XYZ file of C-alpha atoms in Angstrom:
581
model
C -34.900 43.874 -12.660
C -33.819 44.174 -9.297
C -36.494 41.745 -8.272
C -35.613 39.123 -10.440
C -31.937 39.549 -9.455
C -33.101 39.177 -5.771
C -35.407 36.654 -6.712
C -32.026 34.789 -7.651
C -30.053 35.606 -4.330
C -32.920 33.865 -2.709
C -32.416 30.483 -5.274
C -28.677 30.513 -4.768
C -28.866 30.977 -0.582
C -31.189 27.880 -0.522
C -29.140 25.842 -2.803
C -25.634 27.029 -1.020
C -27.441 25.955 2.047
C -28.950 22.996 1.218
C -25.359 21.842 0.416
C -24.141 22.726 3.155
C -26.424 20.831 5.000
C -25.579 17.761 2.520
C -21.797 17.943 3.524
C -22.425 18.164 7.156
C -25.179 15.536 7.187
C -22.433 13.257 5.543
C -20.124 11.266 7.199
C -16.193 12.411 7.460
C -13.875 9.305 6.713
C -10.616 8.499 7.767
C -8.821 5.207 7.197
C -5.262 4.708 9.313
C -3.379 1.907 8.052
C -0.126 0.864 9.855
C 2.720 -0.885 7.852
C 3.970 -4.338 9.321
C 2.407 -4.430 12.508
C 0.918 -7.519 13.737
C -2.219 -8.433 14.949
C 0.104 -9.041 18.474
C 1.384 -5.775 18.810
C -0.738 -4.161 20.564
C -1.402 -4.148 24.416
C -5.114 -4.742 23.596
C -4.793 -8.044 22.158
C -3.063 -9.609 24.779
C 0.966 -8.044 24.312
C 2.535 -8.438 27.471
C 5.182 -5.515 27.279
C 3.538 -3.326 24.363
C 1.823 -0.601 25.892
C -0.532 0.967 22.838
C -3.173 3.113 25.091
C -4.812 5.727 22.808
C -4.935 2.724 20.190
C -7.055 0.672 22.834
C -9.236 3.422 24.501
C -10.428 3.317 20.144
C -10.521 -0.354 20.004
C -12.893 -0.226 23.151
C -15.144 2.363 21.286
C -15.493 0.632 18.206
C -16.702 -2.358 16.187
C -14.137 -4.594 16.465
C -13.440 -7.118 13.380
C -11.484 -9.995 14.772
C -11.341 -12.051 12.011
C -10.256 -9.492 10.007
C -7.737 -10.830 7.280
C -5.685 -8.789 4.872
C -2.824 -9.904 2.604
C 0.760 -11.284 3.843
C 1.979 -8.165 2.370
C 1.349 -4.492 1.692
C 0.629 -3.927 -2.164
C -1.449 -6.337 -1.990
C -3.614 -5.075 0.620
C -4.069 -1.748 0.023
C -4.577 -2.465 -4.110
C -7.797 -4.504 -1.838
C -8.392 -1.234 -0.057
C -8.657 0.939 -2.483
C -10.765 -1.029 -5.077
C -12.925 -3.974 -2.838
C -11.135 -6.286 -5.550
C -9.033 -9.395 -4.889
C -5.438 -8.575 -5.821
C -5.098 -11.130 -8.170
C -7.983 -9.728 -9.787
C -6.745 -5.933 -9.798
C -3.637 -6.234 -10.616
C -1.423 -5.532 -7.837
C -0.237 -8.288 -6.599
C 3.469 -7.619 -5.170
C 5.059 -4.873 -3.387
C 7.445 -4.860 -6.520
C 8.424 -7.376 -9.917
C 6.168 -5.106 -12.258
C 3.103 -6.375 -9.886
C 2.278 -3.233 -7.758
C -0.144 -1.143 -10.100
C -4.187 -1.520 -10.030
C -5.346 -1.941 -13.829
C -6.550 1.090 -15.876
C -10.581 1.153 -15.350
C -10.980 -0.179 -11.663
C -12.133 3.262 -9.869
C -10.240 3.405 -6.062
C -11.978 4.609 -2.810
C -10.571 8.335 -3.423
C -12.350 8.253 -7.086
C -15.331 7.227 -5.526
C -15.541 9.448 -2.640
C -13.912 12.043 -4.925
C -17.167 12.422 -7.511
C -19.342 11.763 -4.398
C -18.621 15.309 -3.306
C -15.863 14.936 -1.069
C -12.293 16.626 -0.193
C -10.039 13.722 -0.753
C -5.987 13.693 0.960
C -3.426 10.952 1.384
C -0.628 11.645 3.768
C 1.802 8.842 4.063
C 2.935 5.535 2.281
C 1.153 5.103 -1.577
C 2.870 2.102 -2.649
C 0.722 1.410 -5.878
C 2.943 2.458 -8.257
C 5.904 5.512 -8.571
C 4.821 7.446 -12.148
C 2.044 8.659 -14.041
C -0.692 7.481 -14.276
C -0.433 5.260 -11.109
C -0.001 8.006 -8.587
C -2.545 9.193 -5.723
C -3.318 12.282 -7.304
C -3.747 10.388 -10.836
C -6.355 7.600 -8.798
C -8.316 10.252 -6.670
C -6.541 12.106 -4.370
C -6.973 15.847 -4.679
C -3.961 16.658 -2.219
C -1.227 13.649 -1.233
C 2.184 14.004 1.098
C 4.048 10.859 -0.227
C 7.096 9.003 -0.404
C 8.102 6.719 -3.277
C 8.046 2.338 -3.257
C 7.832 0.426 -0.031
C 9.111 3.230 2.200
C 11.960 5.254 2.868
C 15.041 3.792 1.889
C 13.553 1.586 -0.693
C 14.940 1.429 -4.337
C 12.297 3.720 -5.885
C 12.090 6.498 -3.050
C 14.592 9.787 -3.156
C 18.347 8.683 -2.647
C 19.266 8.539 1.220
C 15.885 9.520 2.502
C 15.695 9.407 6.194
C 12.783 9.231 8.664
C 13.470 12.335 9.996
C 13.652 15.692 8.260
C 12.374 13.646 4.809
C 12.167 14.976 1.367
C 8.467 13.868 0.072
C 6.520 14.961 -2.619
C 3.442 16.997 -2.037
C 1.750 16.591 -5.385
C 4.243 15.385 -7.126
C 6.534 18.090 -5.861
C 9.312 17.586 -3.555
C 9.525 18.640 -0.263
C 11.052 18.915 3.099
C 9.506 18.337 5.976
C 10.552 18.341 9.748
C 10.533 16.073 12.220
C 9.568 12.607 12.379
C 7.853 10.822 9.717
C 5.124 9.606 11.501
C 4.410 13.041 13.147
C 4.751 14.270 9.518
C 1.759 12.737 8.515
C -0.402 13.318 11.345
C 1.070 17.123 11.361
C -0.439 17.178 7.841
C -3.708 15.325 8.660
C -4.735 17.378 11.789
C -3.957 21.025 9.608
C -5.993 19.443 6.906
C -9.216 17.970 8.740
C -9.094 21.781 10.251
C -9.317 23.305 7.155
C -12.100 21.032 5.871
C -13.782 21.819 9.443
C -13.297 25.435 8.866
C -14.655 25.152 5.093
C -17.735 22.882 6.488
C -16.312 20.052 3.861
C -17.284 16.349 3.802
C -13.842 14.636 3.373
C -11.910 11.462 2.893
C -8.787 10.936 4.362
C -6.311 8.182 3.616
C -3.565 8.210 6.441
C -1.334 5.253 5.621
C 2.066 5.702 7.951
C 5.224 3.853 6.833
C 5.705 2.915 10.456
C 6.437 0.541 11.902
C 8.153 -0.850 8.962
C 12.193 -1.388 8.702
C 14.401 0.248 8.948
C 13.655 0.588 12.782
C 14.449 3.965 13.011
C 13.240 6.215 16.153
C 14.015 8.558 18.160
C 15.939 7.462 21.726
C 12.953 8.629 23.640
C 10.505 5.899 22.517
C 13.413 3.290 22.806
C 14.329 3.760 25.999
C 10.637 3.104 26.561
C 11.125 -0.506 26.087
C 14.639 -0.980 26.879
C 15.047 -4.465 29.212
C 11.047 -5.127 28.173
C 12.297 -8.364 26.227
C 10.715 -6.691 23.605
C 12.388 -5.150 20.507
C 12.888 -1.635 21.290
C 12.753 -0.143 18.033
C 10.144 -1.738 16.649
C 8.483 -1.043 20.166
C 9.122 2.344 20.192
C 8.175 3.439 17.033
C 3.975 1.671 17.793
C 4.707 3.800 21.031
C 4.832 7.065 18.878
C 1.915 5.624 16.211
C -0.126 5.314 19.183
C 0.681 9.097 20.327
C -0.213 10.722 17.357
C -3.482 8.393 17.446
C -4.539 9.849 20.745
C -3.792 13.429 19.189
C -6.260 12.641 15.358
C -8.835 11.516 18.260
C -8.290 14.744 20.579
C -8.598 17.338 16.826
C -12.061 15.034 16.234
C -13.218 15.881 19.940
C -12.147 19.300 19.719
C -13.653 20.349 16.538
C -16.658 18.733 16.860
C -16.254 16.301 14.078
C -16.104 12.922 15.917
C -19.588 12.426 16.442
C -20.203 12.689 12.381
C -16.476 10.881 11.268
C -16.562 7.089 10.417
C -12.480 6.429 11.695
C -10.773 3.209 10.624
C -7.986 1.808 11.889
C -6.126 -1.956 10.895
C -2.679 -3.148 9.643
C -1.716 -3.908 6.893
C -0.317 -7.809 6.981
C 0.990 -10.044 9.284
C 3.651 -9.601 12.176
C 7.237 -8.782 12.031
C 9.938 -7.592 14.263
C 7.498 -8.430 17.055
C 6.135 -12.050 16.099
C 8.973 -13.755 18.265
C 8.004 -11.827 21.430
C 4.543 -12.105 21.670
C 2.051 -13.441 18.399
C -1.284 -13.557 20.156
C -0.644 -17.230 19.717
C -1.145 -17.493 16.018
C 0.960 -19.478 13.314
C 2.964 -17.532 10.418
C 4.245 -13.734 10.415
C 4.483 -11.570 7.187
C 4.793 -13.435 4.181
C 2.848 -16.611 4.961
C -0.156 -18.114 4.679
C -1.168 -18.892 7.902
C -3.306 -16.591 10.870
C -0.210 -15.102 11.394
C 0.149 -13.798 8.283
C -2.819 -11.900 7.474
C -5.165 -11.765 10.369
C -5.388 -8.171 11.285
C -7.362 -6.348 14.118
C -9.723 -3.975 11.987
C -11.624 -1.029 14.337
C -14.403 1.027 13.017
C -15.720 3.646 15.205
C -18.711 6.214 14.259
C -20.820 7.321 17.368
C -23.071 9.212 15.077
C -24.241 6.019 13.097
C -24.936 4.371 15.734
C -22.411 1.410 15.493
C -22.324 -0.382 18.905
C -19.766 -0.936 20.542
C -19.028 -4.505 20.029
C -17.051 -7.568 18.536
C -17.454 -9.245 15.468
C -15.877 -12.825 14.945
C -17.341 -13.500 11.306
C -15.458 -13.828 8.445
C -14.100 -10.359 7.165
C -11.595 -9.321 4.618
C -10.290 -5.968 3.507
C -11.862 -5.867 0.579
C -15.173 -5.585 2.116
C -14.309 -1.981 3.710
C -15.105 -0.101 0.247
C -18.591 -1.549 -0.001
C -19.425 -1.142 3.128
C -18.125 3.085 3.284
C -20.303 2.961 -0.104
C -23.162 1.907 2.161
C -22.231 3.904 5.629
C -22.186 7.579 3.524
C -25.063 6.431 1.319
C -23.016 7.044 -1.899
C -23.923 5.995 -5.387
C -21.702 2.415 -6.334
C -20.250 3.760 -9.515
C -21.875 1.434 -12.703
C -17.712 0.645 -13.166
C -17.045 -0.887 -9.838
C -17.513 -4.893 -9.299
C -16.599 -5.452 -5.769
C -15.422 -8.915 -4.354
C -15.799 -7.650 -1.187
C -19.546 -7.327 0.997
C -20.545 -4.626 2.451
C -20.676 -4.601 6.503
C -22.827 -1.611 7.386
C -25.707 -4.038 8.935
C -23.517 -6.050 11.164
C -21.560 -2.891 12.187
C -24.766 -0.984 12.903
C -25.686 -4.320 15.100
C -28.793 -5.279 13.524
C -30.215 -7.786 15.501
C -29.261 -11.159 13.632
C -27.375 -9.641 11.468
C -24.893 -11.507 9.692
C -21.771 -11.364 7.570
C -22.919 -14.682 4.928
C -21.179 -17.535 4.503
C -18.961 -17.816 1.730
C -15.150 -18.662 0.931
C -12.562 -16.158 0.871
C -8.790 -16.513 -1.208
C -5.502 -14.817 0.380
C -3.184 -14.747 -2.423
C -0.648 -12.408 -3.604
C 3.055 -12.859 -4.766
C 5.099 -11.429 -7.678
C 4.917 -15.421 -9.290
C 1.236 -15.980 -7.915
C 0.780 -20.029 -8.496
C -1.906 -21.843 -7.566
C -2.695 -23.101 -4.077
C 0.212 -20.751 -3.304
C -2.550 -18.903 -1.057
C -5.078 -19.746 1.872
C -8.300 -20.628 0.966
C -11.045 -19.755 4.214
C -14.402 -20.492 4.993
C -16.116 -19.630 8.861
C -13.331 -21.100 10.803
C -11.761 -23.520 8.379
C -8.428 -22.656 6.122
C -6.849 -24.608 3.453
C -3.453 -23.232 3.330
C -0.905 -24.092 0.102
C -3.932 -26.424 -0.997
C -3.516 -29.380 1.059
C -3.588 -28.734 4.684
C -6.776 -28.096 6.735
C -6.980 -26.382 10.056
C -9.900 -25.823 11.579
C -9.734 -22.651 14.239
C -12.180 -23.768 16.472
C -10.394 -26.375 18.286
C -6.727 -24.984 16.883
C -6.191 -21.743 16.799
C -2.104 -22.596 16.601
C -2.520 -24.521 13.237
C -0.700 -27.139 14.614
C -3.449 -30.126 13.136
C -3.781 -30.764 9.359
C -7.096 -32.448 9.338
C -7.494 -32.574 5.763
C -7.501 -36.730 5.870
C -10.458 -36.100 8.932
C -12.311 -33.441 7.249
C -12.369 -34.612 3.449
C -15.914 -32.880 2.316
C -14.357 -29.653 3.674
C -11.714 -29.797 1.998
C -13.222 -30.798 -1.342
C -15.382 -27.625 -1.175
C -12.630 -25.738 -0.614
C -10.283 -27.078 -3.339
C -13.724 -26.489 -5.385
C -14.307 -22.913 -4.249
C -10.243 -22.111 -4.966
C -10.566 -23.888 -8.431
C -13.396 -21.601 -9.822
C -11.851 -18.698 -8.299
C -8.362 -19.065 -9.457
C -9.848 -20.164 -13.349
C -10.841 -16.670 -13.432
C -7.718 -14.829 -12.302
C -4.957 -16.562 -13.702
C -5.195 -15.401 -17.174
C -4.911 -12.111 -15.329
C -1.335 -12.838 -14.196
C -0.195 -13.005 -16.934
C -1.273 -9.809 -18.453
C 0.945 -7.032 -16.473
C 0.002 -3.294 -16.162
C 2.661 -1.804 -17.987
C 4.410 1.583 -16.925
C 3.499 4.272 -18.977
C 6.151 6.340 -20.733
C 6.244 9.071 -22.919
C 3.042 10.915 -21.606
C 3.030 14.629 -20.837
C 2.130 14.610 -17.318
C 5.119 13.192 -16.279
C 8.529 13.717 -18.921
C 11.103 13.002 -18.143
C 10.172 9.856 -15.832
C 12.306 7.569 -13.791
C 12.106 3.763 -14.003
C 13.966 1.367 -11.404
C 14.671 -2.247 -10.965
C 11.752 -2.337 -8.299
C 9.604 -3.001 -11.228
C 11.752 -5.522 -12.798
C 9.000 -7.984 -14.210
C 8.434 -10.979 -11.674
C 11.356 -10.910 -9.743
C 12.379 -9.167 -6.745
C 15.246 -6.168 -6.625
C 13.162 -3.592 -3.947
C 15.455 -2.562 -1.440
C 18.555 0.132 -1.453
C 20.640 -2.840 0.257
C 19.580 -5.074 -3.509
C 21.348 -2.215 -5.168
C 24.371 -1.624 -2.530
C 24.841 -4.896 -3.299
C 24.640 -5.293 -6.915
C 22.662 -7.663 -6.761
C 23.136 -10.419 -9.547
C 19.322 -9.736 -11.289
C 17.681 -8.671 -13.853
C 14.064 -8.527 -16.046
C 12.561 -6.830 -18.249
C 10.585 -3.298 -17.542
C 6.595 -3.653 -19.323
C 5.784 -0.524 -20.779
C 3.354 1.549 -23.046
C 4.733 4.453 -24.794
C 1.565 6.557 -25.376
C 3.636 9.548 -27.793
C 5.322 9.300 -31.345
C 8.569 11.054 -30.587
C 12.551 11.594 -30.270
C 13.091 9.331 -27.131
C 16.148 9.823 -24.843
C 17.071 6.879 -22.278
C 19.392 7.618 -19.565
C 20.727 4.140 -17.856
C 22.641 4.254 -14.756
C 23.484 2.148 -11.845
C 23.166 4.885 -9.049
C 20.016 7.087 -8.661
C 20.806 10.901 -10.356
C 21.095 12.252 -6.971
C 23.936 10.034 -6.027
C 26.154 11.609 -8.313
C 28.322 8.327 -8.492
C 30.195 6.760 -11.647
C 28.273 3.925 -12.920
C 31.457 1.314 -12.297
C 32.110 3.058 -8.542
C 30.796 2.131 -5.086
C 29.354 4.776 -2.929
C 30.535 5.504 0.737
C 27.375 4.410 3.505
C 25.119 6.252 4.618
C 24.389 7.743 8.086
C 21.410 8.837 8.847
C 19.841 10.368 12.029
C 19.365 6.575 13.820
C 20.802 4.247 11.492
C 21.933 3.561 8.281
C 22.608 1.977 5.045
C 26.029 -0.374 3.622
C 28.970 1.234 1.211
C 27.940 0.693 -1.936
C 29.779 -2.406 -4.126
C 31.657 -1.105 -7.033
C 31.274 -3.026 -10.083
C 33.269 -3.658 -13.614
C 30.849 -2.813 -15.529
C 32.455 -1.702 -18.553
C 29.280 -2.258 -21.336
C 25.610 -1.524 -21.067
C 23.627 -2.403 -23.625
C 19.629 -1.499 -24.184
C 16.600 -3.229 -25.552
C 13.306 -2.770 -26.331
C 11.335 -4.952 -27.890
C 10.436 -5.180 -31.979
C 12.204 -1.505 -31.676
C 15.863 -0.874 -30.965
C 18.782 -3.006 -29.266
C 21.704 -1.415 -28.948
C 25.362 -1.976 -26.329
C 27.672 0.858 -25.309
C 31.040 1.416 -23.986
C 31.383 2.653 -19.938
C 33.872 5.262 -20.286
C 35.859 5.833 -17.502
C 33.774 7.744 -14.786
C 30.670 7.420 -16.469
C 27.673 8.604 -14.478
C 25.160 7.216 -16.852
C 24.895 6.149 -20.624
C 22.297 7.282 -23.125
C 20.375 5.996 -26.078
C 18.282 8.070 -28.288
C 16.147 6.398 -30.776
C 12.545 7.324 -32.582
C 9.601 5.034 -30.553
C 5.876 4.983 -31.887
C 3.179 4.906 -29.324
C 1.581 1.167 -29.185
C 0.815 -1.690 -27.456
C 2.272 -2.629 -24.725
C 5.891 -4.039 -24.969
C 9.402 -4.740 -22.936
C 12.351 -2.668 -22.484
C 15.455 -4.299 -20.845
C 19.072 -3.391 -20.455
C 21.579 -5.062 -18.977
C 25.749 -4.360 -17.857
C 28.473 -6.209 -18.846
C 32.409 -6.447 -17.543
C 35.307 -6.645 -19.854
C 34.927 -9.615 -20.970
C 31.288 -9.568 -21.733
C 29.986 -11.589 -18.707
C 26.523 -9.846 -17.477
C 26.435 -8.554 -13.915
C 23.261 -7.086 -13.291
C 20.650 -5.107 -14.689
C 21.160 -0.881 -15.500
C 19.259 -0.249 -12.032
C 17.478 3.392 -13.379
C 16.213 4.798 -16.289
C 15.802 7.951 -17.129
C 13.285 8.334 -20.134
C 12.682 11.805 -21.655
C 10.915 11.962 -25.025
C 11.758 14.969 -26.837
């Protein structure tokens, strides 16, 4: 018996050693994604005032994708990164409007790495859903600290959250984190990396910062670095802080001995914003537009141990390419359920002789109501914008001259390629991903105006101004039961009456305007085919509660209406708190 036990111990030791050897052999992966930084917002790309020494050093050590494209807005880019699938196919086409969710059944980058035995974590901005089953921990991240919505001060995020000493969700539970938000995301990341090193575990880390997205709040010392520079000091100061943190990240990888076997990717999520008027690298357009300035991004990929050669790659690439590329670089088995629109760039990144990205037509399209030809169609250096503007970037990088009349064959090919693509995705655009209510995993749960179908009502100033808009929430009831639905103008944390205004918010750096009072006298709740009731709003009431039985079933719609005393509709109730009793 002693010999048998001893043999088992030897086998266990061998298996453990083999597991650790396999983990050590597999590269770690870190993806850093900045928010609202543009291609021109780096000194490496020619900005005459902004200094980004750490990002410049990383670029010099990396493969630099110089014709790399994202979406013109943040959520579509994030969905494409996570799935390798075009936004109009994966469902996450917009920052709000009920279109910020990845379709069920599509595996995410975190799902794939987790299934392959990696430890997975996210610290920062998620923006692919604010409730179950769309939160990071439901989508493959074992560890996650994040804010909700598009950013701190968004409609879905915590009321009067701040960039300093903010309150963020750790695996769904709110905690306060001392310090500036970007510093917080990097502090958490560096600690987690060191823990993985100590445990000898392969890891995938996603570090999407909410900086330098507005509001442009940052410590004075960073603003002062760019006072009088001619550029936007707050915005450039936020990037200076981000660059400083990137230096800390690279130093930590060096000091822990992880740098050699870690794939480190950095890029930004859309075209330029606050810095565009100062410097835009000669490009036309900015965030939300389909010209180069709206969707061309600077992407660097470093992996010393993988023999990635420091080089500039001028082949046409898109953010959907990163997931299939990482699967190849990490020798991970592609899930049977994964069907990528992107293409692996692994051979090109390794600098193989004659390696080129295959010639292909790519489409950039997003939006709360995606419409035919509201897009940019790309092939080599050709750009078809809006279906009828054709630009040749080889001779016209600033996109000043429409050559559609002079290049009828190119125009015909790009329109034909787009038509084929559009015919595939168009039916999906009318098929919303519903918000789940009644699930035991999140009960109660909160709905906000950020998810009203096909309308934009996503900013705290939309709420504070009393934006006169309304639409349905697309929902799916997953459990039979008695439901209590509390409608509010202001979120619970505001502790304010439905008809009342609220004071201005003074943040550490900046603030938000006072909230406007509205003469709301009645509130109506309608659930298609199941419920329709209107109630008066008592003086000083902070919420009006409706109770109704609901049955589990296919997706349906729910809508709220706020009326004045004469019955005029003012807006929808911006928040609904749903509890299955």
